[in-house]
mmCIF file of C-alpha atoms in Angstrom:
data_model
loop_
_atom_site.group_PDB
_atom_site.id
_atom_site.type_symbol
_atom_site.label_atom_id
_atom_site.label_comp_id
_atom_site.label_asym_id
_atom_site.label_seq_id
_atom_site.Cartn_x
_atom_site.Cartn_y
_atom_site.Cartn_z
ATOM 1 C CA UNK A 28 -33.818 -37.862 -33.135
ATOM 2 C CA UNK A 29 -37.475 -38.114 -34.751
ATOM 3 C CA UNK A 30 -36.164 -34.497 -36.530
ATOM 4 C CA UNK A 31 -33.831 -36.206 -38.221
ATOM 5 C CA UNK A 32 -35.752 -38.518 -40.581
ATOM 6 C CA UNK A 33 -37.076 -35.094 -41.901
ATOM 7 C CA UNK A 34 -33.896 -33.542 -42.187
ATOM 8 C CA UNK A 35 -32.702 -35.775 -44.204
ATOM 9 C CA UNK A 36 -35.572 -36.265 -46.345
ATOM 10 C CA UNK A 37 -35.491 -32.821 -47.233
ATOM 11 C CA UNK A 38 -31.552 -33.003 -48.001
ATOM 12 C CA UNK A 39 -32.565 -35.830 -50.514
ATOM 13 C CA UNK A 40 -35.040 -33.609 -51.469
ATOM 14 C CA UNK A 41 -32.547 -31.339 -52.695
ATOM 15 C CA UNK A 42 -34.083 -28.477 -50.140
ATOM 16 C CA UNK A 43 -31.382 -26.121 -48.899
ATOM 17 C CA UNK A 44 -31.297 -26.129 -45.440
ATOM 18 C CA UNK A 45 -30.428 -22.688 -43.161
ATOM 19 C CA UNK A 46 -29.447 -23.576 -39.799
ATOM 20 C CA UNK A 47 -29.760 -21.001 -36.975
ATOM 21 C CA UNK A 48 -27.695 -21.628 -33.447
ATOM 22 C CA UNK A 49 -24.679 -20.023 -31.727
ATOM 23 C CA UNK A 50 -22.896 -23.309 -31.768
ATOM 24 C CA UNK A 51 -21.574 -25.430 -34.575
ATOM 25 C CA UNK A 52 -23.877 -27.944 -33.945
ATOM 26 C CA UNK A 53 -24.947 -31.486 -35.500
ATOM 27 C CA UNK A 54 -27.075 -30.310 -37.875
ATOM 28 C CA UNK A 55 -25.003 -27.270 -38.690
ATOM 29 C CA UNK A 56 -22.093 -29.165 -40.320
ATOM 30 C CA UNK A 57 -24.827 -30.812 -42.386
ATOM 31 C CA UNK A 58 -26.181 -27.472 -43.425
ATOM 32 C CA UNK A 59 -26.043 -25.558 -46.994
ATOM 33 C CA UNK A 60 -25.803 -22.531 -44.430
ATOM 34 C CA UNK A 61 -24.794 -21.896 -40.858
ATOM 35 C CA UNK A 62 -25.886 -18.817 -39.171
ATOM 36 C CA UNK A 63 -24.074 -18.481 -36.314
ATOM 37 C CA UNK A 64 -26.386 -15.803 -33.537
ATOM 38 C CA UNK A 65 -25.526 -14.730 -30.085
ATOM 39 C CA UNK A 66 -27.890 -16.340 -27.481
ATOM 40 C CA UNK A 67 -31.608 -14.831 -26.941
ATOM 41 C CA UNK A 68 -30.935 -12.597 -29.866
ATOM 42 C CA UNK A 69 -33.375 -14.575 -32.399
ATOM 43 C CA UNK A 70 -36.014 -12.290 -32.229
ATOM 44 C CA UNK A 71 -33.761 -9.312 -33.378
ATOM 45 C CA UNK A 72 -32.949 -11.478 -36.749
ATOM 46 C CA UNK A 73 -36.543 -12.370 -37.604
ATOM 47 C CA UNK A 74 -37.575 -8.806 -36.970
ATOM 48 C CA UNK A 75 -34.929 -7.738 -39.417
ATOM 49 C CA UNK A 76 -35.845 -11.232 -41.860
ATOM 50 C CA UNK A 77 -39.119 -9.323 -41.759
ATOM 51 C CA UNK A 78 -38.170 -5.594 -42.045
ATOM 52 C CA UNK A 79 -36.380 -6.974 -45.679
ATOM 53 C CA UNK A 80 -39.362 -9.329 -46.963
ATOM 54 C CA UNK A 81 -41.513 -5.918 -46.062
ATOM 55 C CA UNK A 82 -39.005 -3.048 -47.490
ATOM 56 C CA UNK A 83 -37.836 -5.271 -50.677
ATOM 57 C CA UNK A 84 -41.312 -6.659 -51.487
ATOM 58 C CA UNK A 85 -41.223 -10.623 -50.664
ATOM 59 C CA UNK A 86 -44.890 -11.292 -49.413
ATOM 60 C CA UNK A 87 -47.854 -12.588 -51.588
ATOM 61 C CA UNK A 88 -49.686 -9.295 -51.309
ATOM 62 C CA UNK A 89 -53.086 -11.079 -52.020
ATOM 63 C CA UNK A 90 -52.141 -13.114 -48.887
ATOM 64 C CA UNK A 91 -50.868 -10.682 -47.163
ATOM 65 C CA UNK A 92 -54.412 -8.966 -47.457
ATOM 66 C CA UNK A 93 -56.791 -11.709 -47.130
ATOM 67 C CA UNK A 94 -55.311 -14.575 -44.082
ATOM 68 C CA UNK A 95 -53.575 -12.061 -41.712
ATOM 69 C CA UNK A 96 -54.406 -9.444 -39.578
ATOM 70 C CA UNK A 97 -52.209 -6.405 -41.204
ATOM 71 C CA UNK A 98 -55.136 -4.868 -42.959
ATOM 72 C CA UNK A 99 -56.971 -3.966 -40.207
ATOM 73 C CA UNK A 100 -56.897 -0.681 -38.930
ATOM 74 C CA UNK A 101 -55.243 0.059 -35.150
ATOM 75 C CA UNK A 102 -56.480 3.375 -33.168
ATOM 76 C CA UNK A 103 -53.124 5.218 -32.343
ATOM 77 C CA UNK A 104 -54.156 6.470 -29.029
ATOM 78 C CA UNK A 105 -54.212 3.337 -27.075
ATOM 79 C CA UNK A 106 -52.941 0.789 -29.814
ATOM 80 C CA UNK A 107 -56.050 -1.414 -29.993
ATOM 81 C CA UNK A 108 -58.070 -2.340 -32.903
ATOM 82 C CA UNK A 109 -60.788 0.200 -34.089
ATOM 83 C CA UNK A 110 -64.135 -1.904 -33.444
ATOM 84 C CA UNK A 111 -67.290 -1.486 -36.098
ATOM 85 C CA UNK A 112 -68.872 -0.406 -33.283
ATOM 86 C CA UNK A 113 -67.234 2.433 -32.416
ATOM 87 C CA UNK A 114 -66.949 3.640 -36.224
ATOM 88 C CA UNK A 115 -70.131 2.885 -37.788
ATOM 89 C CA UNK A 116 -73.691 3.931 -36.033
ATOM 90 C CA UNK A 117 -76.222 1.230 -34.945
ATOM 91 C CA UNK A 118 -73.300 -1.376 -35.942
ATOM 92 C CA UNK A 119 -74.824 -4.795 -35.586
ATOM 93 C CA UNK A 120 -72.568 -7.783 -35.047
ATOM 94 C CA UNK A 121 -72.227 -9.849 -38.448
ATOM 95 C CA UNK A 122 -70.914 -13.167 -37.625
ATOM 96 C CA UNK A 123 -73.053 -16.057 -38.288
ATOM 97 C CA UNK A 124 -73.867 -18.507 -35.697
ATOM 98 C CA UNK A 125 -73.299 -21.067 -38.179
ATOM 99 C CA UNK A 126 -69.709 -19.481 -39.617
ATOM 100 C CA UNK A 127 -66.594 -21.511 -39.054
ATOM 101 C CA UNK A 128 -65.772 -19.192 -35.822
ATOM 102 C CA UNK A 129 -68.875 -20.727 -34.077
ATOM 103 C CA UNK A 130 -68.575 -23.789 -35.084
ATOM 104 C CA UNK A 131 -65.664 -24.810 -35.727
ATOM 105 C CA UNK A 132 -63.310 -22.872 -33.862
ATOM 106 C CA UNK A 133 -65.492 -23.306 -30.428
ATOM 107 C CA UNK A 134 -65.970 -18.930 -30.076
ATOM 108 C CA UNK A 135 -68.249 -18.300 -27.448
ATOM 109 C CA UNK A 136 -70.662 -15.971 -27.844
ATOM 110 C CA UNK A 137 -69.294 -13.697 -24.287
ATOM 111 C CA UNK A 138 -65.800 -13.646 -26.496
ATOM 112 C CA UNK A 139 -67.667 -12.520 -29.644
ATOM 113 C CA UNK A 140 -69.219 -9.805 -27.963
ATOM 114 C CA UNK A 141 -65.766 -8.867 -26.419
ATOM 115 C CA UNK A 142 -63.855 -8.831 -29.446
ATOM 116 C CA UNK A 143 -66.843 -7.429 -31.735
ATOM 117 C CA UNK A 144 -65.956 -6.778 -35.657
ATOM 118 C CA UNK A 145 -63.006 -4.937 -37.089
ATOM 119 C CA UNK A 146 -62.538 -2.206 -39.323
ATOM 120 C CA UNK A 147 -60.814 -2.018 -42.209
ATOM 121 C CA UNK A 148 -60.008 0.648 -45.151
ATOM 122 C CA UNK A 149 -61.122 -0.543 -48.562
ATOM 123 C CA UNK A 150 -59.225 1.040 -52.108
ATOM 124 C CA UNK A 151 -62.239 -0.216 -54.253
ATOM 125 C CA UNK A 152 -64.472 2.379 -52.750
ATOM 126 C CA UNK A 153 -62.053 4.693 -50.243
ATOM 127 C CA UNK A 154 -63.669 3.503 -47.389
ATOM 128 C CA UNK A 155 -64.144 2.074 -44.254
ATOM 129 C CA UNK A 156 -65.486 -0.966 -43.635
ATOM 130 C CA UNK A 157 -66.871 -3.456 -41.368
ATOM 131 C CA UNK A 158 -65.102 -7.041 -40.994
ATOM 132 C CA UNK A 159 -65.428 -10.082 -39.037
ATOM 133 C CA UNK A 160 -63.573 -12.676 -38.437
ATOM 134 C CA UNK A 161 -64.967 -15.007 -40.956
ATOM 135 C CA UNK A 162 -64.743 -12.723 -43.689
ATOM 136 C CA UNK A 163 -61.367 -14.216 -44.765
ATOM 137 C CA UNK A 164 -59.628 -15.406 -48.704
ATOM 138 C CA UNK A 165 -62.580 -15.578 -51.165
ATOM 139 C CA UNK A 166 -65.069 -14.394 -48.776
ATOM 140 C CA UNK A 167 -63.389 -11.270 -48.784
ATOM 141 C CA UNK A 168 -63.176 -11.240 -52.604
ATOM 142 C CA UNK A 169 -66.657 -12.296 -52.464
ATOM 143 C CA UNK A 170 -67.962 -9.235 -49.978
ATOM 144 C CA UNK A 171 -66.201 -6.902 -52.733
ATOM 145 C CA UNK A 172 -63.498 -5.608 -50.679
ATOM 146 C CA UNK A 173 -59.619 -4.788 -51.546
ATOM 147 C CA UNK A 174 -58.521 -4.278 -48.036
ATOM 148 C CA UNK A 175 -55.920 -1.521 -48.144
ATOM 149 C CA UNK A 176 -52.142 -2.287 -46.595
ATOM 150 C CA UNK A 177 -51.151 0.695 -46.002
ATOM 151 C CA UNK A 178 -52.985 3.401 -45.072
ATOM 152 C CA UNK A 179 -53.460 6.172 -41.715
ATOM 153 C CA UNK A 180 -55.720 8.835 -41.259
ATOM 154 C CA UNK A 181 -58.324 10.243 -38.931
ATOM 155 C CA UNK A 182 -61.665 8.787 -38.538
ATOM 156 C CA UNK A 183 -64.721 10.364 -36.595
ATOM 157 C CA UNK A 184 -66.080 7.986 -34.120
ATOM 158 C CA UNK A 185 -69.879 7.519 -33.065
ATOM 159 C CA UNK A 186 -69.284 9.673 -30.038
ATOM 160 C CA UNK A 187 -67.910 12.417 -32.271
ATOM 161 C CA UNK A 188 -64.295 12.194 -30.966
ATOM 162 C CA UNK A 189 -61.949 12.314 -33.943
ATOM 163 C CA UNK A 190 -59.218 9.152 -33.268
ATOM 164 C CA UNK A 191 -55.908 8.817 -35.223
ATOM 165 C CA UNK A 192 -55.873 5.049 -36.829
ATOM 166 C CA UNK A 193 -53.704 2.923 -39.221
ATOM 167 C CA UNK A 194 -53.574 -0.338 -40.546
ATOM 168 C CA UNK A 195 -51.233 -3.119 -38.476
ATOM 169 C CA UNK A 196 -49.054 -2.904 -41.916
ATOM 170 C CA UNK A 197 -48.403 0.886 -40.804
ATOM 171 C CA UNK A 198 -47.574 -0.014 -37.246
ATOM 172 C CA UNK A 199 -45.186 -3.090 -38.306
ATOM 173 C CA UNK A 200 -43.691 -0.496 -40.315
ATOM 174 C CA UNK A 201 -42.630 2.304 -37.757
ATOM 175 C CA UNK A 202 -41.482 -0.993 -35.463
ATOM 176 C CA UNK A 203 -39.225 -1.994 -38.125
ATOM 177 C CA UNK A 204 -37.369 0.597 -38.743
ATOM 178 C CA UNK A 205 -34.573 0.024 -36.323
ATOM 179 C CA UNK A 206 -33.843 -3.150 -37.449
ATOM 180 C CA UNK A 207 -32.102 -2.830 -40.313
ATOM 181 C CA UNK A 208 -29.316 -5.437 -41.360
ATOM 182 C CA UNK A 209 -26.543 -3.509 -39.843
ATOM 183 C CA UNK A 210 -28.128 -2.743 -36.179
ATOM 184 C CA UNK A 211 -29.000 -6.758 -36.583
ATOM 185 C CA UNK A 212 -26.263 -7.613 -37.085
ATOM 186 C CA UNK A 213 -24.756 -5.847 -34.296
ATOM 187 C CA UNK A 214 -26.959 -7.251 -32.064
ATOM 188 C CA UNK A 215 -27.067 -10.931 -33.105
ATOM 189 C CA UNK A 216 -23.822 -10.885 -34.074
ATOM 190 C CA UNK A 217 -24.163 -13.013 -37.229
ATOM 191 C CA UNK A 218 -22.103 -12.045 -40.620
ATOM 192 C CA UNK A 219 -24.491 -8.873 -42.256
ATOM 193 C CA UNK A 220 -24.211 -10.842 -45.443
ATOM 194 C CA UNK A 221 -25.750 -14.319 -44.221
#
């Protein structure tokens, strides 16, 4: 019930409302657009919603880049993110005790040191480069770095061992491609062209 009042607000509103549910429910007849989906099968559509905002272009890119975590570059051989550490010699940790992740977001300085700094592959200078988790929108702009979306390659660690990485974007990618709008459509069984 408390849903409603918004609902309807946005109708006034003159937002076009999408509704998403195997039955032809309440809020369906009031909807610009019913999608009917087969039960349990909702993760199937949004992977595919996301494989078609990826493949045709509709993200921010500057977004994209600088509040999420695609950027940052995942080692192939046992899918976890590449640490600073592990990349760059006598790597120091370069969060600030008095950065928003310390104080305002309660990390604990045990979870810092498990989680350590990222890496990520810059196109201003070619690249790698150190990241932590505070270095987000302008401070990113601010540290000089164009964090690149896609990119793979090989990168030597500090122990000499030569690791496989690529950026999240990369992995997202590969994922994606079997859900394209037919197979998702098979699957959820809502009309391809919805």
């Amino acid at each position: 019930m408390p849903d409603s009042h918004w609902f309807i607000e946005s109708m006034e509103r003159g937002a076009k409302i999408y509704t998403i549910t195997p039955e032809y429910s309440p809020p369906a007849t009031k909807s610009d657009v019913w999608i009917p989906i087969r039960p349990s099968t909702d993760t199937a559509l949004f992977l595919g919603i996301t494989k078609v905002l990826m493949d045709r272009g509709l993200y921010d890119e500057a977004f994209v880049k600088q509040y999420t975590d695609f950027p940052l570059l995942i080692r192939t051989d046992n899918l976890k993110r590449l640490k600073a550490h592990e990349v760059f010699p006598g790597d120091k940790p370069g969060l600030s005790k008095d950065g928003a992740s310390f104080v305002i977001q309660g990390l604990k300085q045990e979870q810092y040191e498990k989680l350590g700094d990222f890496v990520i592959f810059d196109s201003r200078s070619g690249s790698l480069k150190n990241l932590t988790r505070d270095e987000v929108g302008t401070k990113l702009t601010e540290k000089g770095v164009d964090p690149q979306l896609s990119w793979q390659g090989k990168v030597k660690l500090v122990d000499s061992r030569e690791v496989k990485v690529m950026t999240l974007w990369e992995l997202y990618k590969l994922h994606l491609k079997d859900y394209d709008l037919d197979t998702v459509a098979e699957i959820t069984h809502s009309p391809k062209a919805l």
